[in-house]
Amino acid sequence: MTDVRLSIGSNGASMWWLNGERVLTLDGDRRMVEDDCVSQRLTLKKGRNVLRFALVNGPGLSDLCARFIDEQGKPVTGYTLVNSVK
């Protein structure tokens, strides 16, 4: 899939990588807002793509959201998510 964008929100500073390449950074303390930051155009390769993030948050709960969107800002479909948190 070509020309997709990663659209994220987090309630603290966060950094996001796709397949080992940093694609987004949010600085500072904030409220979690959907689509707060959108990446440059990305390509999802055939097979496994690895999306990683680091979230820095003070006391309390952490909130975040992420999705891939197309050129019109609509959610991309046709892929499967696998949670591999260890």
PDB file of C-alpha atoms in Angstrom:
ATOM      1  CA  MET A   1       0.000   0.000   0.000  1.00  0.00           C
ATOM      2  CA  THR A   2       1.500   3.296  -1.061  1.00  0.00           C
ATOM      3  CA  ASP A   3       0.786   6.867  -0.002  1.00  0.00           C
ATOM      4  CA  VAL A   4      -0.785   5.974   3.340  1.00  0.00           C
ATOM      5  CA  ARG A   5      -0.210   8.114   6.428  1.00  0.00           C
ATOM      6  CA  LEU A   6       0.083   7.200  10.075  1.00  0.00           C
ATOM      7  CA  SER A   7      -2.329   9.287  12.126  1.00  0.00           C
ATOM      8  CA  ILE A   8      -1.830   9.248  15.889  1.00  0.00           C
ATOM      9  CA  GLY A   9      -2.706  10.841  19.198  1.00  0.00           C
ATOM     10  CA  SER A  10      -1.201  10.411  22.670  1.00  0.00           C
ATOM     11  CA  ASN A  11      -1.625  12.068  26.050  1.00  0.00           C
ATOM     12  CA  GLY A  12       2.099  12.555  26.518  1.00  0.00           C
ATOM     13  CA  ALA A  13       5.221  12.851  24.430  1.00  0.00           C
ATOM     14  CA  SER A  14       5.541   9.949  22.003  1.00  0.00           C
ATOM     15  CA  MET A  15       7.785   8.728  19.215  1.00  0.00           C
ATOM     16  CA  TRP A  16       6.696   6.333  16.440  1.00  0.00           C
ATOM     17  CA  TRP A  17       8.696   4.061  14.116  1.00  0.00           C
ATOM     18  CA  LEU A  18       7.544   2.067  11.100  1.00  0.00           C
ATOM     19  CA  ASN A  19       9.876  -0.760  10.049  1.00  0.00           C
ATOM     20  CA  GLY A  20      12.720   0.784  12.045  1.00  0.00           C
ATOM     21  CA  GLU A  21      12.376   4.299  10.581  1.00  0.00           C
ATOM     22  CA  ARG A  22      11.159   7.136  12.810  1.00  0.00           C
ATOM     23  CA  VAL A  23       8.021   8.576  11.224  1.00  0.00           C
ATOM     24  CA  LEU A  24       6.419  10.768  13.946  1.00  0.00           C
ATOM     25  CA  THR A  25       7.266  12.608  17.153  1.00  0.00           C
ATOM     26  CA  LEU A  26       4.912  14.413  19.539  1.00  0.00           C
ATOM     27  CA  ASP A  27       6.564  16.607  22.169  1.00  0.00           C
ATOM     28  CA  GLY A  28       5.334  17.670  25.590  1.00  0.00           C
ATOM     29  CA  ASP A  29       2.414  16.890  27.835  1.00  0.00           C
ATOM     30  CA  ARG A  30      -0.926  17.004  26.033  1.00  0.00           C
ATOM     31  CA  ARG A  31      -4.431  15.649  25.949  1.00  0.00           C
ATOM     32  CA  MET A  32      -5.025  12.618  23.769  1.00  0.00           C
ATOM     33  CA  VAL A  33      -6.739  13.807  20.600  1.00  0.00           C
ATOM     34  CA  GLU A  34      -7.471  11.537  17.644  1.00  0.00           C
ATOM     35  CA  ASP A  35      -5.467  12.511  14.542  1.00  0.00           C
ATOM     36  CA  ASP A  36      -3.346  15.007  16.527  1.00  0.00           C
ATOM     37  CA  CYS A  37      -0.336  14.326  14.292  1.00  0.00           C
ATOM     38  CA  VAL A  38      -0.112  12.827  10.786  1.00  0.00           C
ATOM     39  CA  SER A  39       3.018  11.455   9.116  1.00  0.00           C
ATOM     40  CA  GLN A  40       4.421  12.038   5.676  1.00  0.00           C
ATOM     41  CA  ARG A  41       3.292   9.579   2.980  1.00  0.00           C
ATOM     42  CA  LEU A  42       4.384   6.019   3.798  1.00  0.00           C
ATOM     43  CA  THR A  43       4.444   2.663   2.047  1.00  0.00           C
ATOM     44  CA  LEU A  44       3.260  -0.482   3.784  1.00  0.00           C
ATOM     45  CA  LYS A  45       5.215  -3.350   2.258  1.00  0.00           C
ATOM     46  CA  LYS A  46       3.718  -6.752   1.497  1.00  0.00           C
ATOM     47  CA  GLY A  47       3.994  -9.028   4.503  1.00  0.00           C
ATOM     48  CA  ARG A  48       4.884  -7.936   8.021  1.00  0.00           C
ATOM     49  CA  ASN A  49       5.280  -4.246   8.864  1.00  0.00           C
ATOM     50  CA  VAL A  50       6.369  -3.341  12.395  1.00  0.00           C
ATOM     51  CA  LEU A  51       4.896  -0.255  14.076  1.00  0.00           C
ATOM     52  CA  ARG A  52       6.587   0.652  17.380  1.00  0.00           C
ATOM     53  CA  PHE A  53       6.084   3.555  19.742  1.00  0.00           C
ATOM     54  CA  ALA A  54       7.470   4.966  22.952  1.00  0.00           C
ATOM     55  CA  LEU A  55       5.217   7.042  25.204  1.00  0.00           C
ATOM     56  CA  VAL A  56       6.515   9.259  28.012  1.00  0.00           C
ATOM     57  CA  ASN A  57       3.817  10.058  30.528  1.00  0.00           C
ATOM     58  CA  GLY A  58       3.705  11.336  34.081  1.00  0.00           C
ATOM     59  CA  PRO A  59       1.587   9.792  36.825  1.00  0.00           C
ATOM     60  CA  GLY A  60      -1.756   8.425  35.766  1.00  0.00           C
ATOM     61  CA  LEU A  61      -3.115   6.493  32.838  1.00  0.00           C
ATOM     62  CA  SER A  62      -1.632   6.569  29.360  1.00  0.00           C
ATOM     63  CA  ASP A  63      -3.858   7.006  26.306  1.00  0.00           C
ATOM     64  CA  LEU A  64      -2.953   6.701  22.661  1.00  0.00           C
ATOM     65  CA  CYS A  65      -4.499   5.899  19.319  1.00  0.00           C
ATOM     66  CA  ALA A  66      -3.103   5.116  15.873  1.00  0.00           C
ATOM     67  CA  ARG A  67      -4.490   4.362  12.450  1.00  0.00           C
ATOM     68  CA  PHE A  68      -3.413   4.464   8.828  1.00  0.00           C
ATOM     69  CA  ILE A  69      -5.349   6.834   6.590  1.00  0.00           C
ATOM     70  CA  ASP A  70      -5.506   7.355   2.829  1.00  0.00           C
ATOM     71  CA  GLU A  71      -5.139  10.567   0.816  1.00  0.00           C
ATOM     72  CA  GLN A  72      -8.715  11.609   1.696  1.00  0.00           C
ATOM     73  CA  GLY A  73      -8.176  11.014   5.422  1.00  0.00           C
ATOM     74  CA  LYS A  74     -10.312   7.862   5.446  1.00  0.00           C
ATOM     75  CA  PRO A  75      -9.147   4.780   7.389  1.00  0.00           C
ATOM     76  CA  VAL A  76      -7.137   2.265   5.366  1.00  0.00           C
ATOM     77  CA  THR A  77      -8.549  -1.273   5.410  1.00  0.00           C
ATOM     78  CA  GLY A  78      -7.360  -4.624   4.146  1.00  0.00           C
ATOM     79  CA  TYR A  79      -4.647  -5.417   6.683  1.00  0.00           C
ATOM     80  CA  THR A  80      -4.429  -7.404   9.913  1.00  0.00           C
ATOM     81  CA  LEU A  81      -3.076  -6.202  13.265  1.00  0.00           C
ATOM     82  CA  VAL A  82      -1.117  -8.508  15.541  1.00  0.00           C
ATOM     83  CA  ASN A  83      -0.168  -7.359  19.041  1.00  0.00           C
ATOM     84  CA  SER A  84       3.260  -8.683  19.918  1.00  0.00           C
ATOM     85  CA  VAL A  85       3.918  -6.846  23.194  1.00  0.00           C
ATOM     86  CA  LYS A  86       6.183  -8.930  25.399  1.00  0.00           C
TER      87      LYS A  86
END
